Coordinates of C-alpha atoms in Angstrom, one line a residue:
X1 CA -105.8 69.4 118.7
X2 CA -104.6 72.0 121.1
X3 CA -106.5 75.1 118.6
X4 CA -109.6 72.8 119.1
X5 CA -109.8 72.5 122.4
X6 CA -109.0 76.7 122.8
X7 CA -111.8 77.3 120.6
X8 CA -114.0 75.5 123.3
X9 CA -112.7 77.2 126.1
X10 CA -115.0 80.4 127.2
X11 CA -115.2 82.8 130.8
X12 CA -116.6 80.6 133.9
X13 CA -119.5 82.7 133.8
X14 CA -123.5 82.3 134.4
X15 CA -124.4 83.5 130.7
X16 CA -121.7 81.2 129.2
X17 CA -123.0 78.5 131.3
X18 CA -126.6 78.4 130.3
X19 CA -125.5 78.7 126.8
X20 CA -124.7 75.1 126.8
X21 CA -128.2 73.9 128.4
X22 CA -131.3 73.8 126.4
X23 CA -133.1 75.5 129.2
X24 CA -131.9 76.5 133.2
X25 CA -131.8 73.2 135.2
X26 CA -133.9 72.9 138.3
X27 CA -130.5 71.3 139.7
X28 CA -127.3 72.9 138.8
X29 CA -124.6 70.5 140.0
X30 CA -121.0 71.6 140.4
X31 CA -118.8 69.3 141.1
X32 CA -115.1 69.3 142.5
X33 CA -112.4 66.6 142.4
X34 CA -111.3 67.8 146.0
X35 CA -112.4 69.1 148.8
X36 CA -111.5 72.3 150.5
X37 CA -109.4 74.3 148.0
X38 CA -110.0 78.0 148.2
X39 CA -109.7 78.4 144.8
X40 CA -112.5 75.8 144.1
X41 CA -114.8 77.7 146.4
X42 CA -114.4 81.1 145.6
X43 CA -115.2 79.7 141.7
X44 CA -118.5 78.3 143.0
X45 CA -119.4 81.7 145.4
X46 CA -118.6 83.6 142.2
X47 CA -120.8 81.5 139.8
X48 CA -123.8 81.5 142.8
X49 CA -123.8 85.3 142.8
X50 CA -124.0 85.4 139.2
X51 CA -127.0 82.7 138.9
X52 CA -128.5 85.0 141.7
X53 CA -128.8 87.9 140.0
X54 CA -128.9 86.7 136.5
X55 CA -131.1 83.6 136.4
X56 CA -133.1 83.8 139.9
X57 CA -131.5 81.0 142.0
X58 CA -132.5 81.2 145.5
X59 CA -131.2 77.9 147.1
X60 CA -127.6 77.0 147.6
X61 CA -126.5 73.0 149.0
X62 CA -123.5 71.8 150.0
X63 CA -122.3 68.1 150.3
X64 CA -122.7 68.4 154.2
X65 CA -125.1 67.4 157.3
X66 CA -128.5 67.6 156.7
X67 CA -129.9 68.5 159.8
X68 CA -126.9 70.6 161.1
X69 CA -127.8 72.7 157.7
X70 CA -130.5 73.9 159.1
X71 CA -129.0 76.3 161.4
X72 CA -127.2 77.7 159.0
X73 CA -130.0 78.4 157.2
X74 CA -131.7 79.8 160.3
X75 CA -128.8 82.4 160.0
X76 CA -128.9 83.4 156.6
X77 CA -132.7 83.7 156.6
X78 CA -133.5 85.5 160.1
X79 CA -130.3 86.0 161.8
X80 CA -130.8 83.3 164.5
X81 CA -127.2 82.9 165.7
X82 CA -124.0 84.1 165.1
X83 CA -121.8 83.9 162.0
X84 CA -119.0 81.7 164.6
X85 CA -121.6 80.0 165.8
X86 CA -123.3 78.2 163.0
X87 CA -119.4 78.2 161.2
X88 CA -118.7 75.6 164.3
X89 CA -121.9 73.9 164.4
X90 CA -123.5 74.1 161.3
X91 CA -121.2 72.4 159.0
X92 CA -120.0 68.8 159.3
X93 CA -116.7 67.0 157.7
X94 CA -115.1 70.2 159.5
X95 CA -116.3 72.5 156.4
X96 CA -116.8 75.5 158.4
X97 CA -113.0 75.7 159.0
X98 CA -112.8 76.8 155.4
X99 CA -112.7 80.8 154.5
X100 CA -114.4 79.7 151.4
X101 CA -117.4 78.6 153.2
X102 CA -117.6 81.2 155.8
X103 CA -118.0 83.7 153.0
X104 CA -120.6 81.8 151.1
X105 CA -122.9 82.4 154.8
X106 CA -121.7 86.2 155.4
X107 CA -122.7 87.2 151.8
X108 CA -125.6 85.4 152.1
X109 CA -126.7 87.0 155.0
X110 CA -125.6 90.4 154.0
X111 CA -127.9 89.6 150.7
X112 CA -130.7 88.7 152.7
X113 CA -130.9 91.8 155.1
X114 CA -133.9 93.8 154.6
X115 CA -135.8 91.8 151.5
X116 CA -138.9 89.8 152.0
X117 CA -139.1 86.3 152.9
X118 CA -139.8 85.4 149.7
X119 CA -137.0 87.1 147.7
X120 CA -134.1 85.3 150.6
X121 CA -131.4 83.1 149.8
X122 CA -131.9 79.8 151.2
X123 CA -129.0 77.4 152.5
X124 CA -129.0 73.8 153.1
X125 CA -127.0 70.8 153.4
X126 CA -127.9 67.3 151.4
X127 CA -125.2 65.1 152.6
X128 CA -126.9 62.6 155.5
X129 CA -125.5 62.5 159.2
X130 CA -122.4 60.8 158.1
X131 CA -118.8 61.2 158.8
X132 CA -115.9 58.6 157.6
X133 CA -116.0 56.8 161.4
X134 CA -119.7 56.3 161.4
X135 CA -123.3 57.5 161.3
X136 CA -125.3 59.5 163.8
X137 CA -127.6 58.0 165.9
X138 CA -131.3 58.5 164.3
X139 CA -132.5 60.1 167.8
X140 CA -132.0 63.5 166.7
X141 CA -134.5 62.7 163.4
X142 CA -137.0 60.5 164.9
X143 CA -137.7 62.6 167.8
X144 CA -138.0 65.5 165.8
X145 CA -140.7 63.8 163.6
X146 CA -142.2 61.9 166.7
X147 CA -142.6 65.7 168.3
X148 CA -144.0 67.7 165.2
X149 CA -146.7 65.3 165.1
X150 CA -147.1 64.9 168.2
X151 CA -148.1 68.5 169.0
X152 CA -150.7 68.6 166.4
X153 CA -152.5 65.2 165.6
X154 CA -155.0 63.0 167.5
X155 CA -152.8 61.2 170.2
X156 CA -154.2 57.7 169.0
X157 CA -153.0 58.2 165.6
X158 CA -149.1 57.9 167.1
X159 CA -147.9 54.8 166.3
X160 CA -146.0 54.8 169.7
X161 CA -144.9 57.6 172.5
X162 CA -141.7 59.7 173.2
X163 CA -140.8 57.4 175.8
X164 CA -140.8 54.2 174.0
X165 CA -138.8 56.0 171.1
X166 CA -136.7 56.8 174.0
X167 CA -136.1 53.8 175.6
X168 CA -135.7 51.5 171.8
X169 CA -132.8 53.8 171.1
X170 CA -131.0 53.7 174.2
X171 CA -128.0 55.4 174.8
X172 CA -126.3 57.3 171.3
X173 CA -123.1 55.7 172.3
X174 CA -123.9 52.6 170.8
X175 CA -125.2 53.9 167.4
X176 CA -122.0 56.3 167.5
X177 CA -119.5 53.4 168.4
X178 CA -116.9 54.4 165.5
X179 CA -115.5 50.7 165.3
X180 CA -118.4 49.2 163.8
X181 CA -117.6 51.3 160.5
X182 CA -114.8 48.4 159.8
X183 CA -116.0 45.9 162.0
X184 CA -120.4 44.9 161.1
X185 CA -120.8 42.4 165.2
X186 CA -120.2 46.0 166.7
X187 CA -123.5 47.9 165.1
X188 CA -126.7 48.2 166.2
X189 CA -128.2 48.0 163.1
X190 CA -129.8 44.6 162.8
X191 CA -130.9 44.9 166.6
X192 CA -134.6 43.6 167.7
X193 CA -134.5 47.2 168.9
X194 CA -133.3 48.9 165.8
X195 CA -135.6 46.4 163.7
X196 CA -139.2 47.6 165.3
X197 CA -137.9 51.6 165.1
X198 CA -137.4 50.8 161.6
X199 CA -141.2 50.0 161.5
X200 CA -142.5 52.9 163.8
X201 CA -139.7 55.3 161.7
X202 CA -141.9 54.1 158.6
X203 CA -145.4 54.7 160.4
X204 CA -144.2 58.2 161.1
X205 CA -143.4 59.2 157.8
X206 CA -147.1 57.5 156.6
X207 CA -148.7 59.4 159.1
X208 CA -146.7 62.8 158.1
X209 CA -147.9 61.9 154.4
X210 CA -151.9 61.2 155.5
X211 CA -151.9 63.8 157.6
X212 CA -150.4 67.1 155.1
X213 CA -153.4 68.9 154.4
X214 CA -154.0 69.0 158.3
X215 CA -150.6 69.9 158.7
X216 CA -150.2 72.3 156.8
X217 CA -153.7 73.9 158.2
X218 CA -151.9 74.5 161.1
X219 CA -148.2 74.7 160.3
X220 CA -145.8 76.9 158.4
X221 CA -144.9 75.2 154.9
X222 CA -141.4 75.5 156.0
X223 CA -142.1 73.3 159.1
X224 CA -144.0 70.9 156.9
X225 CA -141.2 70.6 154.7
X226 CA -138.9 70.6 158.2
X227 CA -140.8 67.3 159.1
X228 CA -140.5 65.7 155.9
X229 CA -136.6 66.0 156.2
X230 CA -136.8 64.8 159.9
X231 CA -138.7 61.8 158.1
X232 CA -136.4 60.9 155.6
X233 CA -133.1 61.7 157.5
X234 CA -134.5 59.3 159.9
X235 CA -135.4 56.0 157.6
X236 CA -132.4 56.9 155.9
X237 CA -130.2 56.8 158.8
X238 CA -131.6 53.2 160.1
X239 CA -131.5 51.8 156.6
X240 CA -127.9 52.9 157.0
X241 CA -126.9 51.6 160.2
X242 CA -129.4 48.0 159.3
X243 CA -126.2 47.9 156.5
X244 CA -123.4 48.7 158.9
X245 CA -124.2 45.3 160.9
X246 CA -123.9 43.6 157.2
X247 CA -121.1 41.0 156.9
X248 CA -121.9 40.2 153.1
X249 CA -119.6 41.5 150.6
X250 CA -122.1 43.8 149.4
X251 CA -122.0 46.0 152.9
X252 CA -119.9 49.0 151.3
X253 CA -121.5 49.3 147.9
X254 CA -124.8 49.6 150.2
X255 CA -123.8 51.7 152.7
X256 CA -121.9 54.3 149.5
X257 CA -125.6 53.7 147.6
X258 CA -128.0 54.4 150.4
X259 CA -125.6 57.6 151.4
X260 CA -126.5 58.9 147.8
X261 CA -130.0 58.1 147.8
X262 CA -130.7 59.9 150.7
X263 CA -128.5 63.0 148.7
X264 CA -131.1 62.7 145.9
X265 CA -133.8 62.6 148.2
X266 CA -132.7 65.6 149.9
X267 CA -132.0 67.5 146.6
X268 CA -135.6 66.3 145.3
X269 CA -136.9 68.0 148.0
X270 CA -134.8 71.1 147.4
X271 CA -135.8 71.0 143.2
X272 CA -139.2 71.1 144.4
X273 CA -138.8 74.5 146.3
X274 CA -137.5 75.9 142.9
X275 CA -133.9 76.0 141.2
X276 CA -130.8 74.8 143.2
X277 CA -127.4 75.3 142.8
X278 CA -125.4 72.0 144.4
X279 CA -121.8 72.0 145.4
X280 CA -119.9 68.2 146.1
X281 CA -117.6 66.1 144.8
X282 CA -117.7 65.1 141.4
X283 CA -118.2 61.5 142.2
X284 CA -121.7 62.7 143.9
X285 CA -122.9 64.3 141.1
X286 CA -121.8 62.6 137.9
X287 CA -124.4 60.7 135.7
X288 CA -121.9 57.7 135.4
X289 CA -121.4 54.8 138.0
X290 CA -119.3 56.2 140.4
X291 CA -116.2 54.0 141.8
X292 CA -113.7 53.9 144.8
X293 CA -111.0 51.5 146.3
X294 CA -111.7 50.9 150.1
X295 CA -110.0 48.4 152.8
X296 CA -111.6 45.5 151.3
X297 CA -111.2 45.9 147.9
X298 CA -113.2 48.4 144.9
X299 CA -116.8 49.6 145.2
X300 CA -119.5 50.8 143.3
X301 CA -123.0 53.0 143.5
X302 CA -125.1 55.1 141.7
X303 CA -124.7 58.7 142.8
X304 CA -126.9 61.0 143.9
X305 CA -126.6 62.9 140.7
X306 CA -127.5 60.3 138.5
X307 CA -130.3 59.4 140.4
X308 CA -131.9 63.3 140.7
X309 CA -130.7 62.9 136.3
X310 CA -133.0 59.7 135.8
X311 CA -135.9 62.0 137.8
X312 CA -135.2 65.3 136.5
X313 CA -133.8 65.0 132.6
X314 CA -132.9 68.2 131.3
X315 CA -133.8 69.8 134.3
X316 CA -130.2 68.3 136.0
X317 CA -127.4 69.4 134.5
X318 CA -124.0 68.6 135.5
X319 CA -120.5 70.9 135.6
X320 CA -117.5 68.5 136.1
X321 CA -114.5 70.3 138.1
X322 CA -111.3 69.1 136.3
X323 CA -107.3 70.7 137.8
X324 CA -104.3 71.6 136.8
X325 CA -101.9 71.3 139.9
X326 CA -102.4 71.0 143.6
X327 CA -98.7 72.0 144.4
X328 CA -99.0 71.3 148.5
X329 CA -100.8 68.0 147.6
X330 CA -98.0 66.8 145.8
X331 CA -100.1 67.1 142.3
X332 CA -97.6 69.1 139.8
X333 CA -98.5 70.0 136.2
X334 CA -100.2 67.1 134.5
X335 CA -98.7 64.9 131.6
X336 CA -99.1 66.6 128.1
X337 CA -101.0 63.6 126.7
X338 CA -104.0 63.3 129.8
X339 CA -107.3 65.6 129.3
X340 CA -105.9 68.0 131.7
X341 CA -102.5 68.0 130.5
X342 CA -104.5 69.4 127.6
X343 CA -106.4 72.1 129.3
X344 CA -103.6 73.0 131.1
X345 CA -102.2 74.4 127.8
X346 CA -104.7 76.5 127.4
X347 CA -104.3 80.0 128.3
X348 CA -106.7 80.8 131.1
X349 CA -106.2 80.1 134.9
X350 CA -109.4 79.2 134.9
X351 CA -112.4 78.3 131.8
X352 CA -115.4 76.8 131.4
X353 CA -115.3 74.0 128.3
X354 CA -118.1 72.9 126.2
X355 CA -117.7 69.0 126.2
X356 CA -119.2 68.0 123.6
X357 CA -117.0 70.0 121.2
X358 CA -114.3 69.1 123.6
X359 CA -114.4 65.5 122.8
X360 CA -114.8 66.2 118.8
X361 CA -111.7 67.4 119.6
X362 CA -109.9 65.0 121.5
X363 CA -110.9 62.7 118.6
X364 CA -110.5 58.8 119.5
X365 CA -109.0 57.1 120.9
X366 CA -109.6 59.5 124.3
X367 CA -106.4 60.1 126.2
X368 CA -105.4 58.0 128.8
X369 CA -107.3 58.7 132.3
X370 CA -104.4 61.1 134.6
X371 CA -103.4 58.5 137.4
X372 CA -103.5 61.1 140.8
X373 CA -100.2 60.7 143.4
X374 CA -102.9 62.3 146.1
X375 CA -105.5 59.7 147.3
X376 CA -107.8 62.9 148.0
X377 CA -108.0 64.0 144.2
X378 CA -109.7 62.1 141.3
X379 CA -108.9 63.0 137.7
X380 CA -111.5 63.3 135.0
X381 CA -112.0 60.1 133.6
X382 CA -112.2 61.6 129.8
X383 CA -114.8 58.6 129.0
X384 CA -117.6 60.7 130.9
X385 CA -117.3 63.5 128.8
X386 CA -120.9 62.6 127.3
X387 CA -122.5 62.3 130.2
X388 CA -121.2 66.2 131.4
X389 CA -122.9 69.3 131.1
X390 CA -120.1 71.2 131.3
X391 CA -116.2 71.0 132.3
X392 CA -114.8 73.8 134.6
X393 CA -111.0 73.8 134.3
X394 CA -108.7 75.3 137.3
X395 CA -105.3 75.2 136.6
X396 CA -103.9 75.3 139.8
X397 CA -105.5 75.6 142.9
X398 CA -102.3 75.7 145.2

């Protein structure tokens, strides 16, 4: 077994990748089975160079904040800002502390100096206005909308004004409150208020729709598509918090599902714009049901991946992040007998596996799925080999 699976094993590298795909996806997905390792993020700034320059990716998204993404990109594009700046603001779920990321922006920047708009590297986020506590309020979205249209359509044709936006959303503190995460009588969500912005959120996005051709008359297509975010960021984020106020026992396999459909969304919008290389956890990206334990018991959604993969077919392909050892997690070498004990045999510190071949040679039964001692790392459940593109294997990030 262990000459088969060496005979699969090839150099993490752009050519080898697209060697596996019957053609270069529209939506490159690499996923990671934890967040933050160095190791994990130089691979993917490494393997985003490459696609640059050999296969004419232009658009980079990470699994972080929509809306604070576009400063970032801002940066990268046209300088606005400072690198420290939109490291601190830019990112959420604290990525910008990571040297990883921080490079991913300079060289991005230093790439864009000098060539034409249409030749820059573009950044973005896809993950929604989320953190672990809570949800943002849906001001920040709804006025944006409410105020791009504002400025350039027939007053009548505004479903309402700033002001009563204003004063249905009321102070952010109460959309922000981070207790209603475990406990649904705290949100706002099911509100009279939050109800009718629900309504005029849903006449703003119609109206963006009816109104495009004007819009885009008088409007950069990068505002346009600005707007459209605004738009969805904003439904998304009230469907969102209508689920927070839910006491069923369906509230955190809704709240996990709309989270990814608003990824998709965002990545959609991204595909459209040309090809995209996205960077989030495996458990975003993979074509299978995802799963989790929570507080109140295990959950289930479709991901964002396999949502853009029922849209996009061959254009999505999917590379699976499997490791060896995260030492200062407490995650030593892996058992002989799991997947990655089996990869970890294998001479490089890091490869890229073809998983199809790979599971020829695992043979059948599969090995037994590696059982993690770290809550914040999720081994490769070797039943998804199928529905992978291709397998990246780090042996140890420590």
């Amino acid at each position: 077994m262990a000459t088969g699976i060496k005979d699969t094993a090839r150099a993490v590298e752009a050519a080898a990748l697209m060697g596996l795909l019957p053609a270069r996806p529209r939506v490159l997905a690499l996923g990671e089975p934890t967040h933050g390792e160095d190791a994990l993020l130089g691979l993917r700034n490494d393997l985003f160079g490459q696609l640059v320059e050999q296969e004419g990716y232009r658009t980079i998204a990470i699994e972080s904040d929509c809306l604070r993404g576009l400063a970032v990109d801002a940066y990268v594009t046209s300088g606005t800002g400072t690198l420290d700046e939109v490291m601190e603001c830019g990112f959420s779920h604290e990525w910008g502390a990571y040297p990883g990321n921080r490079e991913l922006v300079r060289w991005i920047r230093a790439y864009n100096d000098g060539r034409p708009a249409a030749d820059r590297l573009r950044f973005a986020g896809i993950d929604a206005p989320l953190e672990i506590t809570g949800a943002a309020s849906p001001r920040q979205a709804l006025t944006a909308l409410h105020g791009c249209l504002a400025a350039r359509v027939d007053a009548h044709l505004l479903p309402c004004t700033a002001e009563t936006l204003d004063r249905l959303l009321g102070p952010d503190e109460r959309w922000t409150d981070p207790a209603a995460m475990t406990d649904p009588a705290r949100s706002v969500g099911r509100s009279a208020e939050a109800a009718e912005l629900r309504l005029l959120a849903d006449d703003l996005v119609s109206l963006l729709d009816e109104q495009t051709p004007h819009l885009l008359a008088h409007l950069p297509r990068d505002g346009w598509e600005r707007a459209r975010l605004h738009g969805r960021t904003a439904t998304g984020l009230l469907r969102y918090h209508h689920w927070m106020a839910d006491s069923s026992p369906a509230r955190m396999n809704r709240l996990l599902s709309v989270r990814d459909a608003m990824m998709a969304d965002n990545l959609l919008a991204l595909a459209a714009r040309g090809p995209v290389l996205v960077h989030a956890h495996n458990s975003h990206l993979q074509r299978e049901r995802s799963s989790m334990r929570m507080w109140q018991g295990p959950v289930e959604w479709w991901s964002a991946g396999a949502l853009v993969s029922t849209r996009l077919g061959e254009e999505y392909a999917f590379l699976a992040t499997a490791l060896g050892t995260l030492p200062h997690r407490g995650v030593d070498a892996p058992p002989p007998d799991t997947l990655e004990g089996l990869l970890y045999a294998l001479p490089q510190d890091r490869c890229l596996v073809d998983p199809r071949r790979l599971a020829g040679a695992l043979g059948d039964p599969r090995p037994a799925p590696r059982v993690s001692p770290w809550f914040g790392y999720a081994p490769l459940d070797p039943d998804h080999l199928e529905a992978v593109d291709g397998l990246v294997f780090v042996k140890d990030a420590g």
